[in-house]
């Protein structure tokens, strides 16, 4: 066997790099989205064993969740769980996982590895070619393979790595098997064992890998042993007639074939066990011929063979998706396309006959070319079992090897003739150059989903899926108007395409055209097969089409009067598919909206039965328990969500708030830990920093609280709660003057912020002695809310400070009328009246309030209070408890603590409480208000 030299390796590597270097600039498109972006098996958090339990798309082989890329179910009477796509390729997924380990979702590394793998395939293919062709012709075949445009889907499309890896091990297995013939026609078992192992590895990369066994069998009989069909026939006849014994070489051949076939059978049995003895089921949208009747099914499947051959011969019009109406069905024997089928089979029959009937190097070359082209294509041919596509360019990756062998062999024949030698070289140069240019140009089509599907529409405008996919690409760019045009065209091309009508409805919804959206959803719903009780539901339905019920329900439930109608749609979806997890989730959300938390709890519990490892479901159930006023159970469910996904952002944030609101100091460290983890995940969310600040305030860590509050304000300008609580923090730590600019910023964004005005007025009054400024603050409060007791009371204080005692008394009388049970107002009114009496001689003690019908103090009491000392010239100005009727939808954790030293002295005279007791009461009240208003902030969603 000829070995590769550095010159050949260098030429192949350079050609591959030149043709495919621009693929490094492409992203994840088409099937890459499901296999890479949405596949959790790539994540380090997923155990390695899951790769061997799930299919290529990350779906368990035993069942399958909804998938947008064409995995379908048959809805029957039992409505059992749908089946996996059965694409079992764990070793390919393992290479994706390695890419993710080094670069996560950076597409460059994925495309680079594909490029290198293609170069490796080209080199191994060159070595295989040298078994049947001379060195120069082998290099020509390898170069043709390296530049063939049909390979762009396998090389530039990341999911095509399955073909690349499978090809490497397929060719390696074949090369290993060619070494199994020893001297004197003896059997060398080590290469055979190695070949069997490599076949298993190739099959774990992609299913077609097992077809190399057939190639090895053909090689053994017709190449290694040199038999031809006439010789085999004569030998068989002689043995059957008893005129001769079985030749030793034939016995050796039969023994090796038995070992190969037994190994293959074992691999097939294991494979059948893995897929649980079930084949995937596809809809007519993926493969229309598969669900067609005779003879359309047979005629179409046979016609697809020359279509694939033509793509190898003339790869000028390539398309990423050949499903749906791309190739119309061949429904009659009179269809002119049957001639192409006839010509193809005639040519194929001639080549087969030539290769097995005659001996010689040419026939051997043709035979191996046929093996490489035909046998690996059998799994995708639809002839033995239907597949989920009509034509797929990437499955032609290995068959193109046989095609390149044919072309190279034909070129050799032409170049051996002196008259055609120059022409043959010109022909070869033109083919290599044009193919290379086509490959390079085709790579740019895979740059994005928009460019890919637009290029496909240039080839075929009868495929509704292509119109839909262009619409999806535009939809991802928020270009809904243009996307709508493509979705509508899809409905015109395929009027019964449920998904297209759903896309139209969703786009109308995005354009806020609810009426048109509902009409489109209703059309899609009318196309769904109707369940007939007592009968099997034999129609094939794409699982994502069932989402029409969800989408329609989600649309109409925006109307409060149609909630029951929406619920009926959810229930209908569940009746069609009892394991429809999303239906339970959406219904749970609706039931919460309908104020039916117990039923919502049942819906989420049912969803958890279907998917107990879904962190989002545990989170949703926790929200239900919050509605049920059961914080302990809510916290348990949040914790369960975090056990499944320790970085579940919403569970981290809301469980931390729940711990904080519990008032349990022992839970604060864990709450802080979760909030710190949350801001790692969401470093730009100001709410995380704000709540860290509130935790620090609860723990009296003032500097830390200040740091977190400032960070929250920096991230979110005008953050109402953070601004107020930072000002409050300054006020509570005797830094009132630093609070003023913060309050000014708060009031610039929220001029109606009553508590901010109260706190600002307090600081202006007590710290800056700016009575006029304080008065303006309190008057502004009363303009917005004339019944605000705290603002009214503080304005009374201003009047007292202005020494307008009569006005202060009238003000307090009005305040007392607003809150007749507030003892501190009555107490302050007594003080004011005592002051009025002390300033008036006997007989002039008639107060303004007494003329208004309010009770006046006895004269002696007023004199007694005055005689106790002049320290009582001031009185308590601010009430330090929550309002008597706190608002039910507050978004700020706000409380004003504002007592002057004189007020505290007054309190000491009036209330026999120690300073420590007063501070304890103050702290309890502040904590209570914070907890109340934080819960309200959470409920309001700030």
mmCIF file with all atom_site columns, N, CA and C in Angstrom, residues 769-829:
data_model
loop_
_atom_site.group_PDB
_atom_site.id
_atom_site.type_symbol
_atom_site.label_atom_id
_atom_site.label_alt_id
_atom_site.label_comp_id
_atom_site.label_asym_id
_atom_site.label_entity_id
_atom_site.label_seq_id
_atom_site.pdbx_PDB_ins_code
_atom_site.Cartn_x
_atom_site.Cartn_y
_atom_site.Cartn_z
_atom_site.occupancy
_atom_site.B_iso_or_equiv
_atom_site.pdbx_formal_charge
_atom_site.auth_seq_id
_atom_site.auth_comp_id
_atom_site.auth_asym_id
_atom_site.auth_atom_id
_atom_site.pdbx_PDB_model_num
ATOM 1   N N  . UNK A 1 769 ? -32.250 74.567 59.302 1.00 0.00 ? 769 UNK A N  1
ATOM 2   C CA . UNK A 1 769 ? -33.108 75.617 59.857 1.00 0.00 ? 769 UNK A CA 1
ATOM 3   C C  . UNK A 1 769 ? -33.770 76.428 58.740 1.00 0.00 ? 769 UNK A C  1
ATOM 4   N N  . UNK A 1 770 ? -34.055 75.745 57.659 1.00 0.00 ? 770 UNK A N  1
ATOM 5   C CA . UNK A 1 770 ? -34.686 76.394 56.504 1.00 0.00 ? 770 UNK A CA 1
ATOM 6   C C  . UNK A 1 770 ? -36.199 76.132 56.598 1.00 0.00 ? 770 UNK A C  1
ATOM 7   N N  . UNK A 1 771 ? -36.837 76.976 57.432 1.00 0.00 ? 771 UNK A N  1
ATOM 8   C CA . UNK A 1 771 ? -38.262 76.775 57.675 1.00 0.00 ? 771 UNK A CA 1
ATOM 9   C C  . UNK A 1 771 ? -39.072 77.001 56.399 1.00 0.00 ? 771 UNK A C  1
ATOM 10  N N  . UNK A 1 772 ? -38.655 77.945 55.611 1.00 0.00 ? 772 UNK A N  1
ATOM 11  C CA . UNK A 1 772 ? -39.377 78.253 54.375 1.00 0.00 ? 772 UNK A CA 1
ATOM 12  C C  . UNK A 1 772 ? -39.314 77.074 53.409 1.00 0.00 ? 772 UNK A C  1
ATOM 13  N N  . UNK A 1 773 ? -38.120 76.492 53.281 1.00 0.00 ? 773 UNK A N  1
ATOM 14  C CA . UNK A 1 773 ? -37.981 75.343 52.391 1.00 0.00 ? 773 UNK A CA 1
ATOM 15  C C  . UNK A 1 773 ? -38.780 74.158 52.878 1.00 0.00 ? 773 UNK A C  1
ATOM 16  N N  . UNK A 1 774 ? -38.775 73.922 54.212 1.00 0.00 ? 774 UNK A N  1
ATOM 17  C CA . UNK A 1 774 ? -39.531 72.814 54.772 1.00 0.00 ? 774 UNK A CA 1
ATOM 18  C C  . UNK A 1 774 ? -41.026 73.026 54.541 1.00 0.00 ? 774 UNK A C  1
ATOM 19  N N  . UNK A 1 775 ? -41.470 74.275 54.740 1.00 0.00 ? 775 UNK A N  1
ATOM 20  C CA . UNK A 1 775 ? -42.884 74.584 54.545 1.00 0.00 ? 775 UNK A CA 1
ATOM 21  C C  . UNK A 1 775 ? -43.314 74.299 53.112 1.00 0.00 ? 775 UNK A C  1
ATOM 22  N N  . UNK A 1 776 ? -42.450 74.608 52.169 1.00 0.00 ? 776 UNK A N  1
ATOM 23  C CA . UNK A 1 776 ? -42.768 74.367 50.758 1.00 0.00 ? 776 UNK A CA 1
ATOM 24  C C  . UNK A 1 776 ? -42.938 72.874 50.500 1.00 0.00 ? 776 UNK A C  1
ATOM 25  N N  . UNK A 1 777 ? -42.093 72.052 51.138 1.00 0.00 ? 777 UNK A N  1
ATOM 26  C CA . UNK A 1 777 ? -42.195 70.602 50.968 1.00 0.00 ? 777 UNK A CA 1
ATOM 27  C C  . UNK A 1 777 ? -43.535 70.089 51.480 1.00 0.00 ? 777 UNK A C  1
ATOM 28  N N  . UNK A 1 778 ? -43.923 70.537 52.696 1.00 0.00 ? 778 UNK A N  1
ATOM 29  C CA . UNK A 1 778 ? -45.149 70.014 53.294 1.00 0.00 ? 778 UNK A CA 1
ATOM 30  C C  . UNK A 1 778 ? -46.382 70.525 52.556 1.00 0.00 ? 778 UNK A C  1
ATOM 31  N N  . UNK A 1 779 ? -46.326 71.745 52.091 1.00 0.00 ? 779 UNK A N  1
ATOM 32  C CA . UNK A 1 779 ? -47.448 72.276 51.319 1.00 0.00 ? 779 UNK A CA 1
ATOM 33  C C  . UNK A 1 779 ? -47.603 71.522 50.000 1.00 0.00 ? 779 UNK A C  1
ATOM 34  N N  . UNK A 1 780 ? -46.488 71.137 49.409 1.00 0.00 ? 780 UNK A N  1
ATOM 35  C CA . UNK A 1 780 ? -46.548 70.365 48.160 1.00 0.00 ? 780 UNK A CA 1
ATOM 36  C C  . UNK A 1 780 ? -47.203 69.005 48.396 1.00 0.00 ? 780 UNK A C  1
ATOM 37  N N  . UNK A 1 781 ? -46.919 68.419 49.560 1.00 0.00 ? 781 UNK A N  1
ATOM 38  C CA . UNK A 1 781 ? -47.555 67.141 49.899 1.00 0.00 ? 781 UNK A CA 1
ATOM 39  C C  . UNK A 1 781 ? -49.062 67.295 49.969 1.00 0.00 ? 781 UNK A C  1
ATOM 40  N N  . UNK A 1 782 ? -49.506 68.356 50.632 1.00 0.00 ? 782 UNK A N  1
ATOM 41  C CA . UNK A 1 782 ? -50.937 68.555 50.831 1.00 0.00 ? 782 UNK A CA 1
ATOM 42  C C  . UNK A 1 782 ? -51.643 68.948 49.542 1.00 0.00 ? 782 UNK A C  1
ATOM 43  N N  . UNK A 1 783 ? -50.921 69.532 48.619 1.00 0.00 ? 783 UNK A N  1
ATOM 44  C CA . UNK A 1 783 ? -51.519 69.804 47.313 1.00 0.00 ? 783 UNK A CA 1
ATOM 45  C C  . UNK A 1 783 ? -51.859 68.490 46.604 1.00 0.00 ? 783 UNK A C  1
ATOM 46  N N  . UNK A 1 784 ? -50.972 67.501 46.767 1.00 0.00 ? 784 UNK A N  1
ATOM 47  C CA . UNK A 1 784 ? -51.200 66.207 46.134 1.00 0.00 ? 784 UNK A CA 1
ATOM 48  C C  . UNK A 1 784 ? -52.180 65.350 46.934 1.00 0.00 ? 784 UNK A C  1
ATOM 49  N N  . UNK A 1 785 ? -52.099 65.431 48.251 1.00 0.00 ? 785 UNK A N  1
ATOM 50  C CA . UNK A 1 785 ? -52.955 64.605 49.113 1.00 0.00 ? 785 UNK A CA 1
ATOM 51  C C  . UNK A 1 785 ? -53.367 65.421 50.333 1.00 0.00 ? 785 UNK A C  1
ATOM 52  N N  . UNK A 1 786 ? -54.491 66.125 50.242 1.00 0.00 ? 786 UNK A N  1
ATOM 53  C CA . UNK A 1 786 ? -54.931 66.978 51.365 1.00 0.00 ? 786 UNK A CA 1
ATOM 54  C C  . UNK A 1 786 ? -55.206 66.199 52.637 1.00 0.00 ? 786 UNK A C  1
ATOM 55  N N  . UNK A 1 787 ? -55.364 64.882 52.529 1.00 0.00 ? 787 UNK A N  1
ATOM 56  C CA . UNK A 1 787 ? -55.678 64.080 53.718 1.00 0.00 ? 787 UNK A CA 1
ATOM 57  C C  . UNK A 1 787 ? -54.441 63.419 54.303 1.00 0.00 ? 787 UNK A C  1
ATOM 58  N N  . UNK A 1 788 ? -53.275 63.782 53.833 1.00 0.00 ? 788 UNK A N  1
ATOM 59  C CA . UNK A 1 788 ? -52.055 63.158 54.339 1.00 0.00 ? 788 UNK A CA 1
ATOM 60  C C  . UNK A 1 788 ? -51.786 63.646 55.755 1.00 0.00 ? 788 UNK A C  1
ATOM 61  N N  . UNK A 1 789 ? -51.925 62.798 56.735 1.00 0.00 ? 789 UNK A N  1
ATOM 62  C CA . UNK A 1 789 ? -51.836 63.176 58.143 1.00 0.00 ? 789 UNK A CA 1
ATOM 63  C C  . UNK A 1 789 ? -50.426 63.619 58.496 1.00 0.00 ? 789 UNK A C  1
ATOM 64  N N  . UNK A 1 790 ? -49.443 62.861 58.015 1.00 0.00 ? 790 UNK A N  1
ATOM 65  C CA . UNK A 1 790 ? -48.074 63.195 58.375 1.00 0.00 ? 790 UNK A CA 1
ATOM 66  C C  . UNK A 1 790 ? -47.647 64.543 57.793 1.00 0.00 ? 790 UNK A C  1
ATOM 67  N N  . UNK A 1 791 ? -47.975 64.773 56.510 1.00 0.00 ? 791 UNK A N  1
ATOM 68  C CA . UNK A 1 791 ? -47.639 66.057 55.905 1.00 0.00 ? 791 UNK A CA 1
ATOM 69  C C  . UNK A 1 791 ? -48.378 67.203 56.585 1.00 0.00 ? 791 UNK A C  1
ATOM 70  N N  . UNK A 1 792 ? -49.669 66.982 56.896 1.00 0.00 ? 792 UNK A N  1
ATOM 71  C CA . UNK A 1 792 ? -50.467 68.015 57.563 1.00 0.00 ? 792 UNK A CA 1
ATOM 72  C C  . UNK A 1 792 ? -49.891 68.337 58.939 1.00 0.00 ? 792 UNK A C  1
ATOM 73  N N  . UNK A 1 793 ? -49.541 67.281 59.674 1.00 0.00 ? 793 UNK A N  1
ATOM 74  C CA . UNK A 1 793 ? -49.001 67.483 61.007 1.00 0.00 ? 793 UNK A CA 1
ATOM 75  C C  . UNK A 1 793 ? -47.690 68.257 60.965 1.00 0.00 ? 793 UNK A C  1
ATOM 76  N N  . UNK A 1 794 ? -46.827 67.896 60.010 1.00 0.00 ? 794 UNK A N  1
ATOM 77  C CA . UNK A 1 794 ? -45.540 68.578 59.935 1.00 0.00 ? 794 UNK A CA 1
ATOM 78  C C  . UNK A 1 794 ? -45.687 70.045 59.513 1.00 0.00 ? 794 UNK A C  1
ATOM 79  N N  . UNK A 1 795 ? -46.707 70.343 58.716 1.00 0.00 ? 795 UNK A N  1
ATOM 80  C CA . UNK A 1 795 ? -46.971 71.730 58.378 1.00 0.00 ? 795 UNK A CA 1
ATOM 81  C C  . UNK A 1 795 ? -47.390 72.504 59.636 1.00 0.00 ? 795 UNK A C  1
ATOM 82  N N  . UNK A 1 796 ? -48.123 71.838 60.517 1.00 0.00 ? 796 UNK A N  1
ATOM 83  C CA . UNK A 1 796 ? -48.485 72.457 61.800 1.00 0.00 ? 796 UNK A CA 1
ATOM 84  C C  . UNK A 1 796 ? -47.231 72.820 62.581 1.00 0.00 ? 796 UNK A C  1
ATOM 85  N N  . UNK A 1 797 ? -46.207 71.936 62.477 1.00 0.00 ? 797 UNK A N  1
ATOM 86  C CA . UNK A 1 797 ? -44.946 72.208 63.166 1.00 0.00 ? 797 UNK A CA 1
ATOM 87  C C  . UNK A 1 797 ? -44.305 73.476 62.605 1.00 0.00 ? 797 UNK A C  1
ATOM 88  N N  . UNK A 1 798 ? -44.387 73.615 61.286 1.00 0.00 ? 798 UNK A N  1
ATOM 89  C CA . UNK A 1 798 ? -43.826 74.808 60.654 1.00 0.00 ? 798 UNK A CA 1
ATOM 90  C C  . UNK A 1 798 ? -44.510 76.056 61.196 1.00 0.00 ? 798 UNK A C  1
ATOM 91  N N  . UNK A 1 799 ? -45.851 76.012 61.297 1.00 0.00 ? 799 UNK A N  1
ATOM 92  C CA . UNK A 1 799 ? -46.570 77.165 61.845 1.00 0.00 ? 799 UNK A CA 1
ATOM 93  C C  . UNK A 1 799 ? -46.110 77.458 63.266 1.00 0.00 ? 799 UNK A C  1
ATOM 94  N N  . UNK A 1 800 ? -45.875 76.402 64.034 1.00 0.00 ? 800 UNK A N  1
ATOM 95  C CA . UNK A 1 800 ? -45.412 76.600 65.409 1.00 0.00 ? 800 UNK A CA 1
ATOM 96  C C  . UNK A 1 800 ? -44.035 77.251 65.416 1.00 0.00 ? 800 UNK A C  1
ATOM 97  N N  . UNK A 1 801 ? -43.162 76.775 64.517 1.00 0.00 ? 801 UNK A N  1
ATOM 98  C CA . UNK A 1 801 ? -41.819 77.357 64.446 1.00 0.00 ? 801 UNK A CA 1
ATOM 99  C C  . UNK A 1 801 ? -41.890 78.820 63.999 1.00 0.00 ? 801 UNK A C  1
ATOM 100 N N  . UNK A 1 802 ? -42.899 79.153 63.206 1.00 0.00 ? 802 UNK A N  1
ATOM 101 C CA . UNK A 1 802 ? -43.072 80.535 62.769 1.00 0.00 ? 802 UNK A CA 1
ATOM 102 C C  . UNK A 1 802 ? -43.765 81.369 63.847 1.00 0.00 ? 802 UNK A C  1
ATOM 103 N N  . UNK A 1 803 ? -44.059 80.735 64.978 1.00 0.00 ? 803 UNK A N  1
ATOM 104 C CA . UNK A 1 803 ? -44.682 81.384 66.139 1.00 0.00 ? 803 UNK A CA 1
ATOM 105 C C  . UNK A 1 803 ? -46.109 81.848 65.833 1.00 0.00 ? 803 UNK A C  1
ATOM 106 N N  . UNK A 1 804 ? -46.723 81.227 64.865 1.00 0.00 ? 804 UNK A N  1
ATOM 107 C CA . UNK A 1 804 ? -48.131 81.512 64.580 1.00 0.00 ? 804 UNK A CA 1
ATOM 108 C C  . UNK A 1 804 ? -48.943 80.431 65.281 1.00 0.00 ? 804 UNK A C  1
ATOM 109 N N  . UNK A 1 805 ? -49.148 80.642 66.639 1.00 0.00 ? 805 UNK A N  1
ATOM 110 C CA . UNK A 1 805 ? -49.754 79.595 67.454 1.00 0.00 ? 805 UNK A CA 1
ATOM 111 C C  . UNK A 1 805 ? -51.205 79.335 67.080 1.00 0.00 ? 805 UNK A C  1
ATOM 112 N N  . UNK A 1 806 ? -51.937 80.392 66.760 1.00 0.00 ? 806 UNK A N  1
ATOM 113 C CA . UNK A 1 806 ? -53.345 80.190 66.406 1.00 0.00 ? 806 UNK A CA 1
ATOM 114 C C  . UNK A 1 806 ? -53.465 79.372 65.119 1.00 0.00 ? 806 UNK A C  1
ATOM 115 N N  . UNK A 1 807 ? -52.604 79.665 64.164 1.00 0.00 ? 807 UNK A N  1
ATOM 116 C CA . UNK A 1 807 ? -52.646 78.911 62.909 1.00 0.00 ? 807 UNK A CA 1
ATOM 117 C C  . UNK A 1 807 ? -52.205 77.462 63.149 1.00 0.00 ? 807 UNK A C  1
ATOM 118 N N  . UNK A 1 808 ? -51.219 77.300 64.049 1.00 0.00 ? 808 UNK A N  1
ATOM 119 C CA . UNK A 1 808 ? -50.765 75.952 64.395 1.00 0.00 ? 808 UNK A CA 1
ATOM 120 C C  . UNK A 1 808 ? -51.884 75.182 65.064 1.00 0.00 ? 808 UNK A C  1
ATOM 121 N N  . UNK A 1 809 ? -52.652 75.887 65.947 1.00 0.00 ? 809 UNK A N  1
ATOM 122 C CA . UNK A 1 809 ? -53.746 75.191 66.637 1.00 0.00 ? 809 UNK A CA 1
ATOM 123 C C  . UNK A 1 809 ? -54.814 74.771 65.640 1.00 0.00 ? 809 UNK A C  1
ATOM 124 N N  . UNK A 1 810 ? -55.215 75.699 64.733 1.00 0.00 ? 810 UNK A N  1
ATOM 125 C CA . UNK A 1 810 ? -56.233 75.338 63.745 1.00 0.00 ? 810 UNK A CA 1
ATOM 126 C C  . UNK A 1 810 ? -55.759 74.170 62.877 1.00 0.00 ? 810 UNK A C  1
ATOM 127 N N  . UNK A 1 811 ? -54.498 74.214 62.557 1.00 0.00 ? 811 UNK A N  1
ATOM 128 C CA . UNK A 1 811 ? -53.923 73.147 61.729 1.00 0.00 ? 811 UNK A CA 1
ATOM 129 C C  . UNK A 1 811 ? -54.000 71.806 62.452 1.00 0.00 ? 811 UNK A C  1
ATOM 130 N N  . UNK A 1 812 ? -53.669 71.795 63.740 1.00 0.00 ? 812 UNK A N  1
ATOM 131 C CA . UNK A 1 812 ? -53.705 70.550 64.503 1.00 0.00 ? 812 UNK A CA 1
ATOM 132 C C  . UNK A 1 812 ? -55.130 70.054 64.691 1.00 0.00 ? 812 UNK A C  1
ATOM 133 N N  . UNK A 1 813 ? -56.063 70.969 64.849 1.00 0.00 ? 813 UNK A N  1
ATOM 134 C CA . UNK A 1 813 ? -57.472 70.565 64.966 1.00 0.00 ? 813 UNK A CA 1
ATOM 135 C C  . UNK A 1 813 ? -57.902 69.858 63.671 1.00 0.00 ? 813 UNK A C  1
ATOM 136 N N  . UNK A 1 814 ? -57.512 70.435 62.522 1.00 0.00 ? 814 UNK A N  1
ATOM 137 C CA . UNK A 1 814 ? -57.847 69.807 61.239 1.00 0.00 ? 814 UNK A CA 1
ATOM 138 C C  . UNK A 1 814 ? -57.166 68.439 61.096 1.00 0.00 ? 814 UNK A C  1
ATOM 139 N N  . UNK A 1 815 ? -55.931 68.362 61.576 1.00 0.00 ? 815 UNK A N  1
ATOM 140 C CA . UNK A 1 815 ? -55.203 67.089 61.501 1.00 0.00 ? 815 UNK A CA 1
ATOM 141 C C  . UNK A 1 815 ? -55.862 66.048 62.389 1.00 0.00 ? 815 UNK A C  1
ATOM 142 N N  . UNK A 1 816 ? -56.306 66.485 63.596 1.00 0.00 ? 816 UNK A N  1
ATOM 143 C CA . UNK A 1 816 ? -56.967 65.566 64.515 1.00 0.00 ? 816 UNK A CA 1
ATOM 144 C C  . UNK A 1 816 ? -58.273 65.049 63.921 1.00 0.00 ? 816 UNK A C  1
ATOM 145 N N  . UNK A 1 817 ? -58.941 65.888 63.144 1.00 0.00 ? 817 UNK A N  1
ATOM 146 C CA . UNK A 1 817 ? -60.168 65.434 62.494 1.00 0.00 ? 817 UNK A CA 1
ATOM 147 C C  . UNK A 1 817 ? -59.875 64.339 61.476 1.00 0.00 ? 817 UNK A C  1
ATOM 148 N N  . UNK A 1 818 ? -58.700 64.408 60.853 1.00 0.00 ? 818 UNK A N  1
ATOM 149 C CA . UNK A 1 818 ? -58.311 63.364 59.887 1.00 0.00 ? 818 UNK A CA 1
ATOM 150 C C  . UNK A 1 818 ? -57.921 62.075 60.592 1.00 0.00 ? 818 UNK A C  1
ATOM 151 N N  . UNK A 1 819 ? -57.331 62.176 61.788 1.00 0.00 ? 819 UNK A N  1
ATOM 152 C CA . UNK A 1 819 ? -56.885 60.991 62.526 1.00 0.00 ? 819 UNK A CA 1
ATOM 153 C C  . UNK A 1 819 ? -57.258 61.169 63.981 1.00 0.00 ? 819 UNK A C  1
ATOM 154 N N  . UNK A 1 820 ? -58.523 61.011 64.321 1.00 0.00 ? 820 UNK A N  1
ATOM 155 C CA . UNK A 1 820 ? -58.996 61.308 65.671 1.00 0.00 ? 820 UNK A CA 1
ATOM 156 C C  . UNK A 1 820 ? -58.431 60.401 66.756 1.00 0.00 ? 820 UNK A C  1
ATOM 157 N N  . UNK A 1 821 ? -57.882 59.269 66.368 1.00 0.00 ? 821 UNK A N  1
ATOM 158 C CA . UNK A 1 821 ? -57.392 58.321 67.375 1.00 0.00 ? 821 UNK A CA 1
ATOM 159 C C  . UNK A 1 821 ? -55.892 58.412 67.576 1.00 0.00 ? 821 UNK A C  1
ATOM 160 N N  . UNK A 1 822 ? -55.240 59.341 66.890 1.00 0.00 ? 822 UNK A N  1
ATOM 161 C CA . UNK A 1 822 ? -53.801 59.476 67.046 1.00 0.00 ? 822 UNK A CA 1
ATOM 162 C C  . UNK A 1 822 ? -53.501 60.296 68.301 1.00 0.00 ? 822 UNK A C  1
ATOM 163 N N  . UNK A 1 823 ? -52.931 59.615 69.297 1.00 0.00 ? 823 UNK A N  1
ATOM 164 C CA . UNK A 1 823 ? -52.695 60.246 70.598 1.00 0.00 ? 823 UNK A CA 1
ATOM 165 C C  . UNK A 1 823 ? -51.681 61.374 70.514 1.00 0.00 ? 823 UNK A C  1
ATOM 166 N N  . UNK A 1 824 ? -50.673 61.216 69.619 1.00 0.00 ? 824 UNK A N  1
ATOM 167 C CA . UNK A 1 824 ? -49.628 62.229 69.578 1.00 0.00 ? 824 UNK A CA 1
ATOM 168 C C  . UNK A 1 824 ? -50.168 63.557 69.061 1.00 0.00 ? 824 UNK A C  1
ATOM 169 N N  . UNK A 1 825 ? -51.197 63.540 68.186 1.00 0.00 ? 825 UNK A N  1
ATOM 170 C CA . UNK A 1 825 ? -51.768 64.799 67.697 1.00 0.00 ? 825 UNK A CA 1
ATOM 171 C C  . UNK A 1 825 ? -52.514 65.492 68.827 1.00 0.00 ? 825 UNK A C  1
ATOM 172 N N  . UNK A 1 826 ? -53.271 64.703 69.598 1.00 0.00 ? 826 UNK A N  1
ATOM 173 C CA . UNK A 1 826 ? -53.977 65.288 70.746 1.00 0.00 ? 826 UNK A CA 1
ATOM 174 C C  . UNK A 1 826 ? -52.987 65.881 71.738 1.00 0.00 ? 826 UNK A C  1
ATOM 175 N N  . UNK A 1 827 ? -51.882 65.187 71.925 1.00 0.00 ? 827 UNK A N  1
ATOM 176 C CA . UNK A 1 827 ? -50.880 65.655 72.872 1.00 0.00 ? 827 UNK A CA 1
ATOM 177 C C  . UNK A 1 827 ? -50.270 66.965 72.399 1.00 0.00 ? 827 UNK A C  1
ATOM 178 N N  . UNK A 1 828 ? -49.959 67.029 71.113 1.00 0.00 ? 828 UNK A N  1
ATOM 179 C CA . UNK A 1 828 ? -49.358 68.253 70.581 1.00 0.00 ? 828 UNK A CA 1
ATOM 180 C C  . UNK A 1 828 ? -50.343 69.419 70.600 1.00 0.00 ? 828 UNK A C  1
ATOM 181 N N  . UNK A 1 829 ? -51.629 69.102 70.356 1.00 0.00 ? 829 UNK A N  1
ATOM 182 C CA . UNK A 1 829 ? -52.646 70.144 70.422 1.00 0.00 ? 829 UNK A CA 1
ATOM 183 C C  . UNK A 1 829 ? -52.729 70.704 71.843 1.00 0.00 ? 829 UNK A C  1
#
